[in-house]
Coordinates of C-alpha atoms and ligand atoms in Angstrom, one line a residue:
X1 CA 13.6 52.4 96.1
X2 CA 12.7 49.8 93.3
X3 CA 10.0 47.7 93.5
X4 CA 8.2 45.3 91.2
X5 CA 5.3 43.2 92.2
X6 CA 4.0 39.7 91.5
X7 CA 0.3 38.6 91.3
X8 CA -0.9 34.9 90.2
X9 CA -2.6 36.0 87.0
X10 CA 0.0 38.2 85.3
X11 CA 3.3 37.2 86.8
X12 CA 5.7 40.0 87.5
X13 CA 4.5 43.2 86.4
X14 CA 6.4 46.2 85.3
X15 CA 9.3 47.1 87.7
X16 CA 9.7 50.7 88.8
X17 CA 11.9 52.9 90.8
X18 CA 10.8 55.6 92.5
X19 CA 10.8 57.5 95.5
X20 CA 11.1 55.7 99.1
X21 CA 7.5 55.6 100.5
X22 CA 5.5 53.2 102.6
X23 CA 3.7 49.9 101.1
X24 CA 0.0 49.6 101.1
X25 CA -0.7 46.0 102.2
X26 CA -3.8 44.3 102.9
X27 CA -4.0 43.2 106.7
X28 CA -4.3 39.8 106.4
X29 CA -1.5 39.5 103.6
X30 CA 0.6 36.1 104.2
X31 CA 4.0 38.4 105.2
X32 CA 2.2 39.4 108.2
X33 CA 0.8 36.1 109.2
X34 CA 3.0 33.0 107.8
X35 CA 6.4 35.2 107.4
X36 CA 7.3 34.2 103.8
X37 CA 9.7 37.2 104.0
X38 CA 13.2 36.7 102.6
X39 CA 16.0 39.4 102.4
X40 CA 19.5 40.0 101.2
X41 CA 22.6 42.3 102.3
X42 CA 25.1 43.8 99.8
X43 CA 26.7 46.8 99.2
X44 CA 27.7 49.6 96.6
X45 CA 31.5 50.8 97.1
X46 CA 32.7 53.7 95.6
X47 CA 35.8 52.9 93.2
X48 CA 38.8 55.2 92.8
X49 CA 37.1 56.5 89.6
X50 CA 34.5 57.7 91.7
X51 CA 31.9 54.9 90.0
X52 CA 29.8 52.9 92.1
X53 CA 30.8 48.9 92.5
X54 CA 29.0 45.7 94.0
X55 CA 30.9 43.1 95.7
X56 CA 29.9 39.5 94.1
X57 CA 26.2 40.3 93.1
X58 CA 25.4 37.2 91.7
X59 CA 25.8 35.3 94.8
X60 CA 23.3 37.5 96.3
X61 CA 20.7 36.9 93.8
X62 CA 21.6 33.0 93.5
X63 CA 20.7 33.4 97.6
X64 CA 17.6 35.4 97.5
X65 CA 16.5 32.8 94.9
X66 CA 17.3 30.1 96.8
X67 CA 15.4 31.8 100.2
X68 CA 12.2 32.9 98.0
X69 CA 12.3 28.8 96.6
X70 CA 12.3 27.7 100.5
X71 CA 9.3 29.7 101.4
X72 CA 7.6 29.0 98.1
X73 CA 7.8 32.5 97.2
X74 CA 7.3 32.8 93.1
X75 CA 10.7 32.7 91.6
X76 CA 12.1 35.6 89.5
X77 CA 15.2 36.2 87.0
X78 CA 18.1 37.3 89.2
X79 CA 20.1 38.9 85.9
X80 CA 17.2 40.8 85.7
X81 CA 17.1 41.8 89.2
X82 CA 20.7 42.3 89.1
X83 CA 20.4 44.4 86.2
X84 CA 17.7 46.9 88.4
X85 CA 19.5 47.3 90.8
X86 CA 22.5 48.6 89.1
X87 CA 20.3 50.9 87.7
X88 CA 19.1 51.7 91.0
X89 CA 22.6 52.2 92.4
X90 CA 23.8 54.2 89.7
X91 CA 20.6 56.9 90.6
X92 CA 21.6 57.0 94.2
X93 CA 25.3 57.0 93.8
X94 CA 25.6 60.5 95.3
X95 CA 24.5 58.8 98.5
X96 CA 27.9 56.6 98.8
X97 CA 30.3 58.7 101.0
X98 CA 33.4 58.9 99.6
X99 CA 35.1 58.0 102.8
X100 CA 37.0 54.4 103.8
X101 CA 34.9 51.9 105.3
X102 CA 31.8 53.7 104.2
X103 CA 29.6 52.2 101.6
X104 CA 25.9 52.3 100.2
X105 CA 23.8 49.3 101.9
X106 CA 21.1 47.9 99.9
X107 CA 18.5 45.5 101.3
X108 CA 16.7 43.4 98.5
X109 CA 13.8 42.4 100.2
X110 CA 10.8 39.8 98.9
X111 CA 7.4 39.2 100.6
X112 CA 4.5 37.3 100.4
X113 CA 1.3 39.3 99.7
X114 CA -1.6 36.9 98.9
X115 CA -4.0 38.9 100.6
X116 CA -6.0 35.7 102.6
X117 CA -5.6 33.8 105.8
X118 CA -5.8 30.4 104.3
X119 CA -2.3 28.6 105.6
X120 CA -0.6 28.2 102.2
X121 CA 2.2 29.0 100.0
X122 CA 1.7 33.1 98.8
X123 CA 1.0 33.5 95.0
X124 CA 1.6 37.0 95.5
X125 CA 4.9 38.6 96.3
X126 CA 6.1 41.9 96.4
X127 CA 9.9 42.6 95.7
X128 CA 11.6 45.9 96.5
X129 CA 15.0 47.1 97.0
X130 CA 16.0 49.9 99.2
X131 CA 19.2 51.5 100.1
X132 CA 21.0 53.9 102.8
X133 CA 24.5 55.1 103.5
X134 CA 26.5 53.1 105.9
X135 CA 29.4 53.3 107.8
X136 CA 31.9 51.4 110.1
X137 CA 30.0 48.8 112.2
X138 CA 30.7 47.8 115.3
X139 CA 31.8 51.1 117.8
X140 CA 33.9 49.1 119.9
X141 CA 36.0 47.2 117.1
X142 CA 39.0 48.3 118.6
X143 CA 38.9 46.1 121.6
X144 CA 37.2 43.5 119.7
X145 CA 33.5 42.3 120.6
X146 CA 32.4 40.3 123.6
X147 CA 30.6 37.1 123.1
X148 CA 27.9 34.7 125.1
X149 CA 27.8 31.4 124.3
X150 CA 24.1 30.6 124.1
X151 CA 22.9 26.8 123.8
X152 CA 19.7 27.0 125.8
X153 CA 17.8 28.9 122.5
X154 CA 19.0 27.8 119.1
X155 CA 19.7 29.9 115.9
X156 CA 19.6 27.2 113.3
X157 CA 19.1 23.5 113.7
X158 CA 19.6 20.3 111.5
X159 CA 16.9 20.5 108.9
X160 CA 15.8 24.1 110.1
X161 CA 16.0 27.3 107.7
X162 CA 19.1 28.4 109.2
X163 CA 21.1 28.1 105.8
X164 CA 18.5 30.8 104.4
X165 CA 18.1 34.3 104.4
X166 CA 14.6 34.4 105.8
X167 CA 13.1 37.0 107.9
X168 CA 11.5 34.4 110.5
X169 CA 15.1 33.4 111.6
X170 CA 16.2 36.6 113.4
X171 CA 13.1 37.7 115.3
X172 CA 13.7 34.5 117.8
X173 CA 17.0 35.6 118.5
X174 CA 16.3 39.5 119.9
X175 CA 15.3 38.1 123.3
X176 CA 18.1 36.1 123.6
X177 CA 20.5 38.8 122.1
X178 CA 18.6 41.6 124.6
X179 CA 19.4 39.2 127.6
X180 CA 23.3 38.9 126.8
X181 CA 23.5 42.3 126.6
X182 CA 21.9 43.0 130.3
X183 CA 24.6 40.5 130.9
X184 CA 27.4 43.1 129.4
X185 CA 28.2 40.8 126.1
X186 CA 27.5 42.7 122.7
X187 CA 26.6 39.7 120.3
X188 CA 25.9 36.1 120.9
X189 CA 27.6 33.4 120.0
X190 CA 25.2 30.7 118.4
X191 CA 25.9 26.9 119.8
X192 CA 24.2 23.8 118.8
X193 CA 25.1 21.6 121.5
X194 CA 28.9 22.1 122.0
X195 CA 29.2 23.5 118.4
X196 CA 29.8 26.9 117.5
X197 CA 27.4 27.8 114.4
X198 CA 27.5 31.5 114.1
X199 CA 28.7 35.0 115.6
X200 CA 25.5 37.3 116.0
X201 CA 24.5 37.3 112.3
X202 CA 28.2 36.9 111.1
X203 CA 29.5 33.6 110.0
X204 CA 32.9 32.4 112.6
X205 CA 36.3 31.8 112.2
X206 CA 38.8 30.3 114.4
X207 CA 42.6 31.3 113.5
X208 CA 44.9 28.4 115.3
X209 CA 48.6 27.9 115.5
X210 CA 50.5 24.7 114.4
X211 CA 53.7 23.4 116.3
X212 CA 55.3 24.0 113.0
X213 CA 54.2 27.4 112.9
X214 CA 51.7 27.3 110.4
X215 CA 48.0 28.6 111.0
X216 CA 44.7 26.4 110.9
X217 CA 41.6 28.6 109.6
X218 CA 38.8 26.7 111.0
X219 CA 34.7 27.5 110.0
X220 CA 31.9 25.5 110.5
X221 CA 30.9 23.9 107.4
X222 CA 27.7 24.7 105.3
X223 CA 25.2 21.8 107.2
X224 CA 21.8 23.5 106.6
X225 CA 22.8 25.5 110.4
X226 CA 25.2 27.9 108.8
X227 CA 23.8 30.8 106.4
X228 CA 26.6 30.4 103.3
X229 CA 27.9 33.7 103.4
X230 CA 29.5 35.4 100.8
X231 CA 31.9 37.0 102.7
X232 CA 32.8 33.6 104.0
X233 CA 33.2 32.3 100.7
X234 CA 35.2 35.1 99.9
X235 CA 37.5 34.6 103.1
X236 CA 38.0 30.9 102.5
X237 CA 39.1 31.8 98.6
X238 CA 41.5 34.5 100.3
X239 CA 43.5 32.4 102.7
X240 CA 43.5 29.6 100.0
X241 CA 45.0 32.2 97.5
X242 CA 47.7 33.3 99.9
X243 CA 48.9 30.1 101.2
X244 CA 49.5 29.0 97.5
X245 CA 51.0 32.3 96.7
X246 CA 48.5 33.3 94.2
X247 CA 47.2 36.9 95.9
X248 CA 48.7 37.7 99.0
X249 CA 47.0 39.2 102.2
X250 CA 48.3 42.7 103.0
X251 CA 50.8 42.4 105.8
X252 CA 50.7 38.4 106.1
X253 CA 54.2 37.3 105.3
X254 CA 54.3 34.9 102.2
X255 CA 56.1 32.6 103.9
X256 CA 52.7 32.4 106.2
X257 CA 50.7 29.5 105.6
X258 CA 47.0 29.3 106.4
X259 CA 45.1 26.0 105.8
X260 CA 41.5 26.2 105.7
X261 CA 39.2 24.2 107.3
X262 CA 35.1 23.6 106.7
X263 CA 34.9 21.6 110.1
X264 CA 32.4 21.8 113.4
X265 CA 34.3 23.8 116.1
X266 CA 33.4 22.9 119.5
X267 CA 33.1 25.1 122.9
X268 CA 35.7 22.5 124.1
X269 CA 38.2 22.8 121.9
X270 CA 38.1 26.9 121.8
X271 CA 39.0 26.3 125.5
X272 CA 42.0 23.9 125.1
X273 CA 43.3 26.0 122.3
X274 CA 43.3 29.0 124.5
X275 CA 44.6 27.4 127.6
X276 CA 47.5 25.6 125.2
X277 CA 48.0 29.5 123.9
X278 CA 47.3 28.2 120.2
X279 CA 43.8 30.1 119.7
X280 CA 45.4 33.3 118.3
X281 CA 42.2 34.7 116.7
X282 CA 38.3 34.3 116.1
X283 CA 36.3 36.7 114.2
X284 CA 33.2 37.3 112.6
X285 CA 32.8 38.1 108.9
X286 CA 29.9 39.3 107.1
X287 CA 28.4 42.1 104.6
X288 CA 28.0 44.5 107.4
X289 CA 31.3 44.7 108.9
X290 CA 33.5 42.4 106.5
X291 CA 35.6 41.1 109.3
X292 CA 35.2 41.9 113.3
X293 CA 37.7 40.6 116.0
X294 CA 36.1 38.9 118.8
X295 CA 37.8 39.8 122.2
X296 CA 36.2 37.4 125.2
X297 CA 34.1 34.8 125.2
X298 CA 31.9 33.9 128.2
X299 CA 30.2 30.7 128.2
X300 CA 28.1 29.0 131.3
X301 CA 30.0 25.9 130.9
X302 CA 33.3 27.7 131.9
X303 CA 34.9 28.9 135.3
X304 CA 36.4 32.2 133.4
X305 CA 36.0 33.7 129.9
X306 CA 38.7 32.8 127.1
X307 CA 40.1 36.2 126.5
X308 CA 41.8 36.5 123.1
X309 CA 45.0 38.2 122.3
X310 CA 44.6 41.9 121.9
X311 CA 46.1 43.4 119.3
X312 CA 46.2 47.3 118.1
X313 CA 43.0 48.1 116.5
X314 CA 41.2 45.1 117.8
X315 CA 41.8 42.8 114.6
X316 CA 44.4 40.4 114.7
X317 CA 47.2 39.9 111.4
X318 CA 45.1 37.5 109.8
X319 CA 41.7 39.4 110.1
X320 CA 43.6 42.8 109.5
X321 CA 44.9 41.3 106.2
X322 CA 41.3 39.9 105.2
X323 CA 39.7 43.2 106.3
X324 CA 42.3 45.2 104.4
X325 CA 42.6 42.8 101.2
X326 CA 38.6 42.8 101.1
X327 CA 38.4 46.5 101.1
X328 CA 41.1 46.7 98.2
X329 CA 39.1 44.5 96.4
X330 CA 35.6 45.9 97.2
X331 CA 36.7 49.1 96.0
X332 CA 38.1 48.4 93.0
X333 CA 41.6 48.9 93.8
X334 CA 42.8 45.4 93.6
X335 CA 41.4 42.9 91.4
X336 CA 40.8 39.5 92.6
X337 CA 38.8 37.0 90.0
X338 CA 36.7 39.6 89.0
X339 CA 34.5 39.3 92.2
X340 CA 34.3 43.9 92.2
X341 CA 31.9 44.4 89.6
X342 CA 31.0 48.2 88.0
X343 CA 27.2 49.2 88.0
X344 CA 27.9 50.8 84.8
Ligands
PLP401 C1 23.8 37.7 106.2 C2 24.2 36.8 107.4 C3 25.6 36.5 107.3 C4 26.6 36.9 106.7 O1 26.3 36.8 104.8 P1 27.7 37.6 104.0 O2 26.8 37.3 102.6 O3 28.8 37.4 104.2 O4 26.7 38.9 104.4 C5 26.0 35.4 108.1 N1 25.3 34.9 109.3 C6 23.6 35.4 108.9 C7 22.8 34.5 110.0 C8 23.4 36.0 107.7 O5 22.2 36.5 108.2

């Protein structure tokens, strides 16, 4: 693990890469009381040359800095942290399974360690990065994940913190997630009123057919209730690149136009599109899964579930094209705008 501490007197200390071990913290530490805890999720992929590569890691450094700022944790140098992370990955590269879809998951974490009960910003912090080998995410991907649309519990709201990767955004979702699982659904489709926001801890895309055969790709806008995913941003760029003929999605004809829209999507629209046979695909996107197909959606306001068209292997043509393209770019097989960064 990589670890470095900040204290109000000396600022950041000397970073250390050392064997994975428990942390020793004062029980009054603000991370246990008021939750100034932020994290990132990123992966190191093995390239064809056997060397590990990171995917757009600068974006994770920038997001971690924004998250830290949101809960008043001390600022850090993102470029310096990235140098340290690359060093850590280089040292641990033997843990990256050399199999397609496998990688080393990195969890940069920053916690407030001010050892006092006063309700105030933490002027001390611990920044650490742990790593673990990881493989394909959802077991049921082949038939698409089942979603329960939930509006009684809200993941994020205007003016809230849903647009940041804060630990405190996740615990309130665990009880609703357990309820959804009892009803036979794998993930929650988080709503805000009638609007869909995210799928579990993934950003969401809907692919809708136009009368002229072109496709619309809808995803909710970054209005503060949506986590600005690196995968979300990459998927938008890859769809635009395909439509402009700059870089084609594997398996998707060059003539197939796909127009991206960052606009709100409502449950009523999903229902209408589905009834009219225009709703081709819904998928979640995020570092953990890359692209995860949605199979069916249940919702209290509906008589029956919306069932998405089924495809061999789960993903529809657009989702599959994006998944394959992302895998090729992340592993360094294909270059796209320098997104894949070797660690050495
Ligand atoms: C991390 C996360 C995502 C996905 O972000 P990526 O940068 O693509 O991994 C989406 N939604 C939530 C709530 C998240 O925590």
